[in-house]
Amino acid sequence: MRWYHSLSLRLLFLFWVLLFAVASSGYLLALWFSKPIAPSPVPAAVQSSLAPLLSDVNTFRSLTPGRLLAGDYRVAASLAPSGQERLQLDRSLSASHRRLLLSQLEAEEPQQLPIGNRMLIGPFKLDGYSLLVTRPITADEREQQVVSEQQTQRVQTLALLIGSLAIAILLGAWLVMPLRRLTHATREIAKGSEKPDLKRLPKRNDELGELARALSTTAYDLAVSRDAQRRLLSDVSHELRSPLARMQVALMLSQDDDDGNEREQHLGQLGRDLERLSTIIERILSLSRLENGLVKLQAEPVDVRQLVSQLVKDLGYVDAQHGQRLQVHESDDWPVIDSDPELLRLILENLIRNALQYTDETIEISCQAAPASYTILVRDHGQGVPEDQLEQLFTPFYRADPSRNHKAGVGLGMALSLRAAAVLGGHIDARNHPEGGLEVAVTLQRST
């Protein structure tokens, strides 16, 4: 992830920009809102009071910076048409206002403007000479300066408040609003929503976008898990209800019937239903352990051909007809792999038992090898399964078309095989064979 996609780095950069903006805003706003000092015409009373002193050429030439003219008027700068010291400036003023003094000397008409606590007046010109004078600022002029500074400060404060409010709104829209959206989405998930309203958050490239995408995936997974649990509970209750009802009937009839043969028949039915209940509970527990990752692999070298042969013998021992119907193809494709023999046997046994239950024809078991994997095929020669039902074969408690269901089990065998194959790192597919019947393929990776 690039650095500008990181929310943490973007927040650090944003806060740095905010601090920099706050630090520099005072200076920038002062430049923006402060009014430049504008010269004003010299009052006629001032010109008339200085005219007698500045009308004589000799007196005018003799005036030097710092010299007191009359009252509070003092020379600030003088400019002669020629000479080594044609420009003379008051030292105290030239240190901080040199450019202003030079600019004022070049003015065409006498003007006055405040500099600090004094008023600069001039230039007064005579016979090619120019002169600037200063006087102290009056109380009215000082009060006017204070009022102007206060207005400038108020404008700066208002601008800072508006600017900080705008930044806060931007931060809220960029950061706080997505967090509120995530909070609302979490509440929607808690209420059972499969698709919480996250707006455009999942399209973001930062941590908030990653969190939104994870939240969306979690909502879907929780909805699927919740639906699966409800369906499993419904299916389990349905599957257990039938044998329990038959057991209750068989028990009552066996207690009321004095005929030994009929009592034995009732007890036989009771035993079969108990066995069926035991099978259902065992399969449910096995499915639960697989789905919750409680099964740990015990890998060891496994000769797949030998495992299949032993499985066929075991099934034939229980029912000789089963052994006669099972046909194992002899080939060189049967591998020896590192795998869990119990899980692998569970997969194949459930698939083979399922085929035996749904058809009376021959069951073919073969293996096809590939460089990186191998596939075990279990094919029956029955009627097949409708194409729209193939994907449902691996759903817990699902049983196919009743026309093939003359000896159906509890509907957990295929689901168990699918989960066990996933634990072994493989997958199972079912399809109708082109020549008839259902073919189930177990594809597992070779050991590395």
Coordinates of C-alpha atoms in Angstrom, one line a residue:
M1 CA 0.0 0.0 0.0
R2 CA 1.4 3.4 -1.0
W3 CA 2.1 5.9 1.7
Y4 CA -0.7 8.2 0.7
H5 CA -3.2 5.4 1.0
S6 CA -2.3 5.1 4.8
L7 CA -4.8 6.8 7.0
S8 CA -2.2 7.2 9.8
L9 CA 0.3 9.0 7.5
R10 CA -2.5 11.1 6.0
L11 CA -3.7 12.2 9.4
L12 CA -0.2 13.1 10.5
F13 CA 0.3 15.1 7.3
L14 CA -3.1 16.8 7.8
F15 CA -2.4 17.8 11.4
W16 CA 1.0 19.2 10.3
V17 CA -0.7 21.2 7.7
L18 CA -3.3 22.4 10.2
L19 CA -0.6 23.5 12.7
F20 CA 1.3 25.2 10.0
A21 CA -1.8 27.0 8.8
V22 CA -2.7 28.2 12.3
A23 CA 0.9 29.4 12.9
S24 CA 1.0 31.4 9.7
S25 CA -2.5 32.6 9.5
G26 CA -1.9 35.5 11.9
Y27 CA 0.8 36.8 9.7
L28 CA -1.0 36.2 6.4
L29 CA -4.3 37.7 7.7
A30 CA -2.5 40.7 9.1
L31 CA -1.0 41.3 5.6
W32 CA -4.4 40.7 4.0
F33 CA -6.7 42.7 6.3
S34 CA -4.4 45.4 7.6
K35 CA -4.7 48.7 5.8
P36 CA -1.5 50.2 4.3
I37 CA -0.4 53.6 5.7
A38 CA -1.7 56.1 3.3
P39 CA -0.3 59.6 3.2
S40 CA -2.7 62.5 3.7
P41 CA -2.3 66.2 2.7
V42 CA -0.5 68.5 5.1
P43 CA -3.1 70.7 6.8
A44 CA -2.9 74.4 5.8
A45 CA -2.3 75.4 9.5
V46 CA 0.9 73.3 9.6
Q47 CA 2.2 74.8 6.3
S48 CA 1.5 78.3 7.4
S49 CA 3.3 77.8 10.7
L50 CA 6.4 76.4 9.0
A51 CA 6.4 78.8 6.1
P52 CA 8.4 81.6 7.9
L53 CA 11.1 79.2 8.8
L54 CA 11.4 77.5 5.4
S55 CA 11.1 80.5 3.2
D56 CA 14.7 81.7 3.5
V57 CA 17.2 79.8 1.3
N58 CA 20.2 80.1 3.7
T59 CA 18.1 78.9 6.6
F60 CA 16.7 76.1 4.5
R61 CA 20.2 74.9 3.5
S62 CA 21.5 75.0 7.1
L63 CA 18.8 72.7 8.5
T64 CA 20.2 69.2 9.3
P65 CA 18.5 66.0 10.6
G66 CA 17.8 66.1 14.3
R67 CA 17.6 69.9 14.5
L68 CA 14.6 71.4 16.3
L69 CA 12.7 73.9 14.1
A70 CA 9.9 75.3 16.2
G71 CA 7.8 73.8 19.0
D72 CA 7.8 70.0 18.5
Y73 CA 8.9 70.1 14.8
R74 CA 12.2 68.4 14.2
V75 CA 14.2 67.8 10.9
A76 CA 14.0 64.2 9.8
A77 CA 15.8 64.2 6.4
S78 CA 17.3 66.6 3.9
L79 CA 18.3 66.3 0.3
A80 CA 20.6 68.7 -1.5
P81 CA 20.9 68.9 -5.3
S82 CA 24.7 68.1 -5.1
G83 CA 27.6 67.7 -2.8
Q84 CA 29.2 64.8 -0.9
E85 CA 26.5 64.8 1.8
R86 CA 23.5 65.6 -0.4
L87 CA 21.4 63.1 1.5
Q88 CA 21.1 63.2 5.3
L89 CA 18.8 61.1 7.4
D90 CA 18.0 61.1 11.1
R91 CA 19.8 58.1 12.5
S92 CA 17.0 56.9 14.8
L93 CA 14.4 57.0 11.9
S94 CA 16.7 55.7 9.2
A95 CA 17.4 52.5 11.1
S96 CA 13.7 51.4 10.8
H97 CA 12.1 53.7 8.2
R98 CA 14.9 54.4 5.6
R99 CA 12.9 53.3 2.6
L100 CA 9.9 55.3 3.7
L101 CA 12.0 58.4 4.2
L102 CA 13.5 58.0 0.7
S103 CA 10.1 57.5 -0.8
Q104 CA 8.7 60.5 0.9
L105 CA 11.5 62.7 -0.3
E106 CA 10.5 61.9 -3.9
A107 CA 6.9 62.9 -3.4
E108 CA 5.7 65.9 -5.5
E109 CA 3.5 67.6 -2.9
P110 CA 3.9 67.8 0.9
Q111 CA 2.2 64.9 2.7
Q112 CA 2.0 63.6 6.2
L113 CA 1.9 60.0 7.5
P114 CA 2.4 58.4 10.9
I115 CA 5.6 56.4 11.6
G116 CA 5.6 54.9 15.1
N117 CA 4.7 57.7 17.6
R118 CA 5.6 60.6 15.3
M119 CA 4.1 62.2 12.2
L120 CA 6.3 62.5 9.1
I121 CA 5.6 65.7 7.1
G122 CA 7.0 66.8 3.8
P123 CA 8.8 67.2 1.5
F124 CA 9.2 70.9 1.7
K125 CA 11.2 72.1 -1.4
L126 CA 13.2 75.3 -2.0
D127 CA 15.8 76.1 -4.6
G128 CA 16.4 72.4 -5.4
Y129 CA 16.6 71.3 -1.7
S130 CA 14.1 69.0 0.0
L131 CA 13.3 68.7 3.6
L132 CA 11.3 66.3 5.8
V133 CA 10.2 67.1 9.4
T134 CA 8.4 65.2 12.2
R135 CA 6.3 66.0 15.1
P136 CA 4.8 63.9 17.9
I137 CA 1.4 62.3 17.2
T138 CA -1.5 64.0 19.0
A139 CA -3.9 62.2 21.4
D140 CA -6.7 62.1 18.7
E141 CA -4.3 60.6 16.2
R142 CA -3.1 57.9 18.7
E143 CA -6.8 57.1 19.5
Q144 CA -7.5 56.6 15.8
Q145 CA -4.5 54.3 15.5
V146 CA -5.8 52.2 18.4
V147 CA -9.2 51.9 17.0
S148 CA -7.8 50.8 13.6
E149 CA -5.6 48.2 15.3
Q150 CA -8.6 46.8 17.2
Q151 CA -10.6 46.6 14.1
T152 CA -7.8 44.7 12.4
Q153 CA -7.6 42.3 15.4
R154 CA -11.3 41.6 15.3
V155 CA -11.2 40.9 11.6
Q156 CA -8.2 38.5 12.2
T157 CA -10.0 36.7 15.0
L158 CA -13.2 36.3 13.0
A159 CA -11.2 35.0 10.1
L160 CA -9.4 32.5 12.3
L161 CA -12.8 31.3 13.8
I162 CA -14.3 30.9 10.3
G163 CA -11.2 29.1 9.0
S164 CA -11.0 26.7 12.0
L165 CA -14.7 26.0 11.6
A166 CA -14.2 25.2 7.9
I167 CA -11.3 22.9 8.8
A168 CA -13.4 21.2 11.5
I169 CA -16.2 20.6 9.0
L170 CA -13.7 19.1 6.4
L171 CA -12.2 16.9 9.1
G172 CA -15.7 15.7 10.1
A173 CA -16.7 15.0 6.6
W174 CA -13.5 13.2 5.8
L175 CA -13.0 11.2 9.1
V176 CA -15.9 11.4 11.5
M177 CA -18.7 10.7 9.0
P178 CA -17.1 7.5 7.8
L179 CA -16.7 6.4 11.4
R180 CA -20.4 7.1 12.0
R181 CA -21.3 5.1 8.9
L182 CA -19.2 2.2 10.1
T183 CA -21.0 2.4 13.5
H184 CA -24.4 2.3 11.8
A185 CA -23.3 -0.6 9.6
T186 CA -22.2 -2.5 12.7
R187 CA -25.6 -2.0 14.2
E188 CA -27.2 -3.2 11.0
I189 CA -25.1 -6.4 11.1
A190 CA -26.1 -6.9 14.7
K191 CA -29.7 -6.8 13.6
G192 CA -29.1 -9.5 11.0
S193 CA -28.3 -7.4 7.8
E194 CA -26.4 -9.3 5.2
K195 CA -25.5 -6.1 3.2
P196 CA -25.0 -3.1 5.5
D197 CA -25.2 0.3 4.0
L198 CA -21.5 1.4 3.7
K199 CA -22.0 3.9 0.9
R200 CA -18.7 4.4 -0.9
L201 CA -16.5 3.4 2.0
P202 CA -15.4 0.0 0.5
K203 CA -13.9 1.9 -2.5
R204 CA -11.5 3.9 -0.3
N205 CA -7.8 2.8 -0.4
D206 CA -6.9 3.6 3.2
E207 CA -7.5 1.7 6.5
L208 CA -11.1 2.9 6.6
G209 CA -11.8 1.3 3.2
E210 CA -10.0 -1.9 4.3
L211 CA -12.2 -1.9 7.5
A212 CA -15.3 -1.4 5.5
R213 CA -14.5 -4.2 3.1
A214 CA -13.7 -6.5 6.0
L215 CA -17.0 -5.5 7.7
S216 CA -18.9 -6.2 4.5
T217 CA -17.3 -9.7 4.2
T218 CA -18.0 -10.4 7.8
A219 CA -21.7 -9.4 7.5
Y220 CA -22.1 -11.9 4.6
D221 CA -20.2 -14.6 6.4
L222 CA -22.3 -14.1 9.6
A223 CA -25.5 -14.1 7.6
V224 CA -24.5 -17.4 5.8
S225 CA -23.5 -18.9 9.1
R226 CA -26.7 -17.8 10.8
D227 CA -28.8 -19.2 8.0
A228 CA -26.8 -22.5 8.0
Q229 CA -27.3 -22.8 11.8
R230 CA -31.0 -22.3 11.5
R231 CA -31.3 -24.7 8.6
L232 CA -29.2 -27.2 10.4
L233 CA -31.3 -26.9 13.5
S234 CA -34.5 -27.3 11.4
D235 CA -33.0 -30.3 9.5
V236 CA -31.7 -32.0 12.7
S237 CA -35.1 -31.6 14.4
H238 CA -36.8 -33.0 11.4
E239 CA -34.4 -36.0 11.1
L240 CA -34.6 -36.9 14.8
R241 CA -38.4 -36.5 15.0
S242 CA -39.2 -39.4 12.7
P243 CA -37.1 -42.2 14.4
L244 CA -38.1 -40.9 17.8
A245 CA -41.8 -41.1 16.9
R246 CA -41.4 -44.6 15.5
M247 CA -39.5 -45.7 18.7
Q248 CA -42.3 -44.4 20.9
V249 CA -44.9 -46.3 18.8
A250 CA -42.8 -49.5 18.8
L251 CA -42.2 -49.3 22.5
M252 CA -45.9 -48.9 23.3
L253 CA -46.9 -51.7 20.9
S254 CA -44.3 -54.0 22.4
Q255 CA -45.6 -53.4 25.9
D256 CA -49.3 -53.9 24.9
D257 CA -48.7 -56.9 22.5
D258 CA -48.6 -60.4 24.1
D259 CA -47.5 -62.1 20.9
G260 CA -43.8 -62.8 21.0
N261 CA -43.2 -62.6 17.2
E262 CA -44.9 -59.2 17.0
R263 CA -43.1 -58.0 20.1
E264 CA -39.8 -59.1 18.5
Q265 CA -40.7 -57.2 15.3
H266 CA -41.4 -54.1 17.4
L267 CA -38.2 -54.4 19.3
G268 CA -36.3 -54.9 16.0
Q269 CA -37.8 -51.6 14.7
L270 CA -36.8 -50.0 17.9
G271 CA -33.2 -51.2 17.5
R272 CA -33.0 -50.0 13.9
D273 CA -34.3 -46.5 14.9
L274 CA -31.8 -46.4 17.7
E275 CA -29.0 -47.3 15.3
R276 CA -30.3 -44.6 12.9
L277 CA -30.3 -42.0 15.7
S278 CA -26.8 -43.0 16.7
T279 CA -25.7 -42.6 13.0
I280 CA -27.3 -39.2 12.7
I281 CA -25.7 -37.9 15.9
E282 CA -22.3 -39.3 14.9
R283 CA -22.5 -37.6 11.5
I284 CA -23.6 -34.3 13.0
L285 CA -20.7 -34.3 15.4
S286 CA -18.3 -35.2 12.7
L287 CA -19.6 -32.4 10.5
S288 CA -19.4 -30.0 13.3
R289 CA -15.8 -30.9 14.1
L290 CA -14.8 -30.5 10.5
E291 CA -16.6 -27.1 10.1
N292 CA -15.0 -25.7 13.2
G293 CA -11.5 -26.9 12.4
L294 CA -11.2 -29.3 15.3
V295 CA -9.9 -32.1 13.2
K296 CA -6.1 -32.2 13.0
L297 CA -4.3 -33.9 10.2
Q298 CA -2.3 -37.0 11.1
A299 CA -0.3 -37.2 7.9
E300 CA 1.6 -40.4 7.0
P301 CA 2.4 -42.4 3.8
V302 CA -0.9 -43.8 2.4
D303 CA -1.2 -46.3 -0.4
V304 CA -4.5 -45.1 -1.9
R305 CA -5.0 -48.4 -3.9
Q306 CA -4.5 -50.4 -0.8
L307 CA -6.8 -48.1 1.2
V308 CA -9.6 -48.5 -1.4
S309 CA -9.2 -52.3 -1.5
Q310 CA -9.5 -52.5 2.3
L311 CA -12.6 -50.3 2.2
V312 CA -14.2 -52.5 -0.4
K313 CA -13.5 -55.6 1.7
D314 CA -15.0 -54.0 4.8
L315 CA -18.1 -53.1 2.9
G316 CA -18.4 -56.6 1.4
Y317 CA -18.0 -58.1 4.9
V318 CA -21.0 -56.2 6.1
D319 CA -23.1 -57.0 3.0
A320 CA -21.8 -59.5 0.4
Q321 CA -23.9 -57.9 -2.3
H322 CA -22.1 -54.6 -1.7
G323 CA -18.8 -56.2 -2.3
Q324 CA -19.9 -57.8 -5.5
R325 CA -21.2 -54.5 -6.9
L326 CA -18.0 -52.6 -6.2
Q327 CA -15.4 -52.6 -9.0
V328 CA -12.0 -51.1 -8.5
H329 CA -10.1 -50.3 -11.7
E330 CA -6.5 -51.7 -11.8
S331 CA -4.1 -49.1 -13.2
D332 CA -0.7 -47.5 -12.4
D333 CA -2.3 -44.2 -11.5
W334 CA -3.0 -45.1 -7.9
P335 CA -0.5 -43.0 -5.9
V336 CA 1.3 -43.3 -2.5
I337 CA 0.9 -40.0 -0.8
D338 CA 1.4 -38.3 2.6
S339 CA -2.1 -37.7 3.9
D340 CA -4.5 -38.5 6.8
P341 CA -5.7 -42.1 6.1
E342 CA -8.8 -41.7 8.4
L343 CA -10.1 -38.6 6.7
L344 CA -9.4 -40.0 3.2
R345 CA -11.2 -43.2 4.1
L346 CA -14.1 -41.1 5.5
I347 CA -14.4 -39.3 2.2
L348 CA -14.4 -42.4 0.0
E349 CA -16.6 -44.4 2.3
N350 CA -19.3 -41.8 2.4
L351 CA -19.2 -41.4 -1.4
I352 CA -19.3 -45.2 -2.0
R353 CA -22.1 -45.7 0.6
N354 CA -24.1 -42.9 -1.0
A355 CA -23.7 -44.6 -4.4
L356 CA -24.7 -48.0 -3.0
Q357 CA -27.9 -46.5 -1.4
Y358 CA -29.1 -44.8 -4.6
T359 CA -28.5 -47.5 -7.2
D360 CA -28.5 -51.3 -7.5
E361 CA -26.0 -51.2 -10.4
T362 CA -22.2 -51.6 -10.4
I363 CA -20.1 -48.9 -8.7
E364 CA -16.8 -48.1 -10.4
I365 CA -13.9 -46.7 -8.5
S366 CA -10.9 -45.4 -10.4
C367 CA -8.0 -43.0 -10.2
Q368 CA -6.6 -40.4 -12.6
A369 CA -3.1 -39.0 -11.9
A370 CA -1.8 -35.6 -12.8
P371 CA 1.6 -34.0 -12.2
A372 CA 0.5 -32.0 -9.2
S373 CA -2.7 -33.8 -8.2
Y374 CA -4.7 -36.9 -8.4
T375 CA -8.5 -37.6 -8.8
I376 CA -10.4 -40.5 -7.4
L377 CA -13.6 -41.2 -9.3
V378 CA -16.7 -42.9 -7.9
R379 CA -19.3 -43.6 -10.6
D380 CA -22.6 -45.4 -10.4
H381 CA -24.8 -46.6 -13.3
G382 CA -28.1 -45.3 -12.0
Q383 CA -30.4 -42.7 -13.4
G384 CA -28.2 -39.7 -12.5
V385 CA -29.2 -36.5 -10.8
P386 CA -31.1 -33.5 -12.4
E387 CA -28.6 -30.8 -13.4
D388 CA -30.3 -28.2 -11.1
Q389 CA -29.8 -30.5 -8.1
L390 CA -26.1 -31.3 -8.5
E391 CA -24.9 -28.4 -6.4
Q392 CA -27.3 -29.3 -3.6
L393 CA -25.9 -32.8 -3.2
F394 CA -23.3 -31.4 -0.7
T395 CA -25.9 -29.6 1.4
P396 CA -26.4 -31.1 4.9
F397 CA -29.5 -33.3 5.1
Y398 CA -30.3 -32.9 1.4
R399 CA -31.5 -36.0 -0.4
A400 CA -31.9 -36.2 -4.1
D401 CA -35.0 -37.1 -6.2
P402 CA -37.3 -39.5 -4.2
S403 CA -37.3 -41.8 -7.2
R404 CA -33.7 -42.6 -6.4
N405 CA -34.2 -42.5 -2.6
H406 CA -35.3 -46.0 -1.9
K407 CA -32.5 -46.6 0.6
A408 CA -31.4 -43.1 1.4
G409 CA -29.5 -42.2 4.5
V410 CA -29.7 -39.1 6.6
G411 CA -28.2 -36.8 3.9
L412 CA -24.9 -36.0 5.6
G413 CA -22.5 -38.2 3.8
M414 CA -21.8 -35.9 0.8
A415 CA -21.5 -32.9 3.1
L416 CA -19.0 -34.7 5.4
S417 CA -16.9 -35.7 2.3
L418 CA -16.9 -32.1 1.1
R419 CA -15.7 -30.8 4.4
A420 CA -13.1 -33.5 4.9
A421 CA -11.7 -32.9 1.4
A422 CA -11.3 -29.2 2.2
V423 CA -9.4 -30.1 5.3
L424 CA -7.0 -32.2 3.1
G425 CA -6.6 -29.2 0.8
G426 CA -8.8 -30.6 -2.0
H427 CA -12.3 -30.4 -3.5
I428 CA -15.1 -32.6 -4.7
D429 CA -17.2 -32.2 -7.9
A430 CA -20.3 -34.2 -9.0
R431 CA -21.5 -34.5 -12.6
N432 CA -23.7 -36.8 -14.6
H433 CA -21.6 -39.2 -16.7
P434 CA -22.1 -38.9 -20.5
E435 CA -22.9 -42.7 -20.6
G436 CA -25.3 -42.5 -17.6
G437 CA -25.1 -42.5 -13.9
L438 CA -23.6 -40.0 -11.4
E439 CA -19.8 -39.5 -11.2
V440 CA -18.2 -37.9 -8.1
A441 CA -14.6 -36.7 -8.4
V442 CA -12.3 -36.2 -5.4
T443 CA -9.3 -34.1 -6.4
L444 CA -6.4 -33.9 -3.9
Q445 CA -3.0 -32.3 -4.2
R446 CA 0.1 -34.5 -4.3
S447 CA 2.4 -34.1 -1.3
T448 CA 5.4 -31.8 -1.9

